Amino acid sequence: MNSHPPPNYEHIDDQMVKMEVNLDDISGEWLGYVMDILFESGANDVFYTPIFMKKNRPGVLLQLLCSKKNINQMKEILLKETTTLGIRYYPLTVHRMERQFIKVQTEWGKVTVKQGLSDGEVFQSSPEYEDCKEIAKRHNIPLKKVYEQVWRALAEH
Amino acid sequence: MNSHPPPNYEHIDDQMVKMEVNLDDISGEWLGYVMDILFESGANDVFYTPIFMKKNRPGVLLQLLCSKKNINQMKEILLKETTTLGIRYYPLTVHRMERQFIKVQTEWGKVTVKQGLSDGEVFQSSPEYEDCKEIAKRHNIPLKKVYEQVWRALAEH
Amino acid sequence: MNSHPPPNYEHIDDQMVKMEVNLDDISGEWLGYVMDILFESGANDVFYTPIFMKKNRPGVLLQLLCSKKNINQMKEILLKETTTLGIRYYPLTVHRMERQFIKVQTEWGKVTVKQGLSDGEVFQSSPEYEDCKEIAKRHNIPLKKVYEQVWRALAEH
Amino acid sequence: MNSHPPPNYEHIDDQMVKMEVNLDDISGEWLGYVMDILFESGANDVFYTPIFMKKNRPGVLLQLLCSKKNINQMKEILLKETTTLGIRYYPLTVHRMERQFIKVQTEWGKVTVKQGLSDGEVFQSSPEYEDCKEIAKRHNIPLKKVYEQVWRALAEH
Amino acid sequence: MNSHPPPNYEHIDDQMVKMEVNLDDISGEWLGYVMDILFESGANDVFYTPIFMKKNRPGVLLQLLCSKKNINQMKEILLKETTTLGIRYYPLTVHRMERQFIKVQTEWGKVTVKQGLSDGEVFQSSPEYEDCKEIAKRHNIPLKKVYEQVWRALAEH
Amino acid sequence: MNSHPPPNYEHIDDQMVKMEVNLDDISGEWLGYVMDILFESGANDVFYTPIFMKKNRPGVLLQLLCSKKNINQMKEILLKETTTLGIRYYPLTVHRMERQFIKVQTEWGKVTVKQGLSDGEVFQSSPEYEDCKEIAKRHNIPLKKVYEQVWRALAEH
């Protein structure tokens, strides 16, 4: 992977694009794979929307966000891994919050919490899913219980 | 086509089933075709819903309504025309309104209106789409204008 | 409204039905209204799914849950307020948790929390949306902050 | 609310933006609230689309339309009321029809109809939903019947 | 129809726009018609997405792609054939593959295959749906079987 | 996991149920996890549909298929891992094709192909996704190319 994740301080990024492809001749099975490949290759986000296309076709709109310098790399993957004959894109601006990572304690160990700040104030506190999932699996407890303990720890933080 | 459309008088039909198939390895292009074939072969209705399947796959849920006596015929089409390895179904009851067809006059000619009645009272009055479309195309006028004239004629009916 | 909400103790209800209607000739505007009317008239739940119907039509599948004794009342509303000519339904079983309501304290006042229990154990604790919304509006604070305080109070409960 | 609705004459507005946020860690309950708040705070439109996100997550794409001068206010609400760590946006052009409001008579009272005009010609005639709903509720009649009378009155207008 | 299809060689087209309309007061029946009309009038693509709009309305987002020189023509159709009071649009860039058409032999006759090339290399080989459908109908065989023979022929090509 | 996969010969299974839960107070993040857990615990299938719920809430309909003997186990997971207060279910019949597994040769090694048969005739031939994915990853080639070789091998089979 040769992508550079965006920096952690609050900033306005005006070097981003959204790329879009309409697909009506590819299976869902392949699309699950394509999403993984695009993320691994530096897409900032990838997501699918169901769309109604001509001739009664239930199709899929693939959307991805990447920085301008990654356009060609994304195009190459879309060309190789999907069935598309055309790729469209347009620039957009992204306002990203400052991000910081803190650790909170649960009875099963520490969990990372990603926080989103603007002007130095914390607005979001989001327990890291992979940490919580790992605890839930290892201790055979509901994921819900893990999150509840993290929220409690955050409340007392 | 060997299906028998349901009768036009109000009745409760307890001989219907819904059949369902989950599809994640077929393209939208084929599904547009499958819908047509199922209707031609006697399905009372066919429709698709986007579903989120395992491994990040955007899939499609095919649902169709048919009478019990058509189950085997529908199975055969699903088997031949889709990629499924299993078909599920369950019985349901359908309350159908009485249906009658009237003609109303527009400046471009007559249009059939399908009416739905219950206990002899008219509840629905639905201009026949194909009639309206044919007029719109022939006279090169918006479909909307054709419907508006039909509604006006119905109001004065 | 003449519906009877289900009792609060844990039970299996085998007197429920799901009713379904496919709609391709009604606007979203009307459907927003229909949902309200159905709830007011005793539907236990009402929800819409986008469906792909014949002739390239983006349609809507209306589903509602009600007890068998309300079938005729629901039919009457669907007949009067939608454009349908047929209504289908099938029985289903519902396992409902025991429900209890507790109050927790926030800095802006008490909030009701609905709890779901099975075999006497609390599995769900769901802050009442209308309580939280009312506080958020009155004090001009984010809804998110109200929920966070409720969760904290629950943790210390 | 400090928004200024667009003027009623036909015009091209090139001062609009679309803002977008992808959400996979927020409940539908909160999103219903967020939509209301955004409208109250001057968004011209707000709508949600279901999206398929990574790790099998059914997410939601929030899209809103606002004028450039409202960007910061919208950002603030999204920051406070949702769980997002980033907000993207891009400019777009809006062609708005001329709008005029007329009154038509039904047997239950007058109803406002919003009309859309281009080059002075009426293309759209849309009964005001809130007027029709109010009549339907007050007189306990189907909403459908109210619209039908408005359409008839428009036809004779 | 007065549209000019894009050329067959690989190119970057920066004269395209996406137009969008949100619709909550139109039926699916009309929307099926609108799609056809837009394609016939030179839209490069048209598709619908289900959206959640205010007041619990299941609405539809119409998106279409066209070249800048067709904007006015598309606006006119949207104005006449839908219920919208506003149309939004923004420019985008489209990278189109080189396209070439080859014929392959099946036991039921020749089928056209559209190929997509980039830098002279073939990336996509897509059997023409209408050819395959015509064969399937004429010979009363599953569409799937026709595609399988085309794929086999391509493999041996 | 204590589930027993259905047998490989063609049969009608009348011991299946569909379970359904409507969710409007859970995030997509958790739902991705819940799907995995349900599959691991013996669900035959699990899938999500976007639904429009009351109060403008974009919700999710969880549907799962399991055999009757697994109902209680599925209930327990839904209770622990989601936020639901009720679970509904109804019986359905599943017609399953005979399944057999063959191996075909590609230049990168053998790939398993799952075949679906009815009355002894092969209707479906579906390359195993995990095999193809593994080859694509190991050899750094498009997944599409792997499938194409498998189809070719099947054609010559």
CSV table of C-alpha atoms in Angstrom, one decimal, chain E residues 27-85:
chain,number,residue,atom,x,y,z
E,27,SER,CA,-45.2,7.7,-8.5
E,28,GLY,CA,-42.8,4.9,-9.5
E,29,GLU,CA,-45.0,4.3,-12.6
E,30,TRP,CA,-44.1,7.7,-14.0
E,31,LEU,CA,-40.5,7.4,-13.1
E,32,GLY,CA,-40.2,4.3,-15.2
E,33,TYR,CA,-41.4,6.4,-18.1
E,34,VAL,CA,-39.2,9.3,-17.4
E,35,MET,CA,-36.1,7.1,-17.5
E,36,ASP,CA,-37.0,6.0,-21.0
E,37,ILE,CA,-37.6,9.5,-22.3
E,38,LEU,CA,-34.3,10.8,-20.9
E,39,PHE,CA,-32.3,8.0,-22.5
E,40,GLU,CA,-34.1,8.6,-25.8
E,41,SER,CA,-33.3,12.3,-25.6
E,42,GLY,CA,-29.6,11.9,-25.2
E,43,ALA,CA,-28.8,11.3,-21.6
E,44,ASN,CA,-25.6,9.2,-21.3
E,45,ASP,CA,-27.0,7.5,-18.2
E,46,VAL,CA,-30.0,7.8,-15.9
E,47,PHE,CA,-30.5,6.0,-12.6
E,48,TYR,CA,-32.6,6.1,-9.4
E,49,THR,CA,-31.6,5.8,-5.7
E,50,PRO,CA,-34.1,5.4,-2.9
E,51,ILE,CA,-33.7,8.2,-0.4
E,52,PHE,CA,-35.2,9.0,3.0
E,53,MET,CA,-36.8,12.5,2.9
E,54,LYS,CA,-38.4,14.7,5.5
E,55,LYS,CA,-41.8,13.7,7.1
E,56,ASN,CA,-41.1,10.0,6.7
E,57,ARG,CA,-41.3,10.1,2.9
E,58,PRO,CA,-39.6,7.4,0.9
E,59,GLY,CA,-38.4,9.4,-2.0
E,60,VAL,CA,-36.3,8.9,-5.1
E,61,LEU,CA,-33.1,10.6,-6.2
E,62,LEU,CA,-32.9,10.9,-10.0
E,63,GLN,CA,-29.4,11.2,-11.3
E,64,LEU,CA,-28.5,11.7,-15.0
E,65,LEU,CA,-25.3,12.2,-16.8
E,66,CYS,CA,-25.1,14.3,-20.0
E,67,SER,CA,-22.8,16.6,-21.9
E,68,LYS,CA,-22.9,20.3,-21.1
E,69,LYS,CA,-24.5,21.1,-24.4
E,70,ASN,CA,-27.5,18.9,-23.5
E,71,ILE,CA,-28.3,20.6,-20.2
E,72,ASN,CA,-31.2,22.7,-21.4
E,73,GLN,CA,-32.8,19.8,-23.2
E,74,MET,CA,-32.6,17.6,-20.1
E,75,LYS,CA,-34.0,20.4,-18.0
E,76,GLU,CA,-36.9,20.8,-20.3
E,77,ILE,CA,-37.8,17.1,-20.0
E,78,LEU,CA,-37.4,17.1,-16.2
E,79,LEU,CA,-39.6,20.1,-16.0
E,80,LYS,CA,-42.3,18.6,-18.2
E,81,GLU,CA,-42.3,15.0,-17.1
E,82,THR,CA,-41.6,15.2,-13.4
E,83,THR,CA,-43.0,17.2,-10.6
E,84,THR,CA,-39.8,19.0,-9.7
E,85,LEU,CA,-39.4,22.7,-8.9
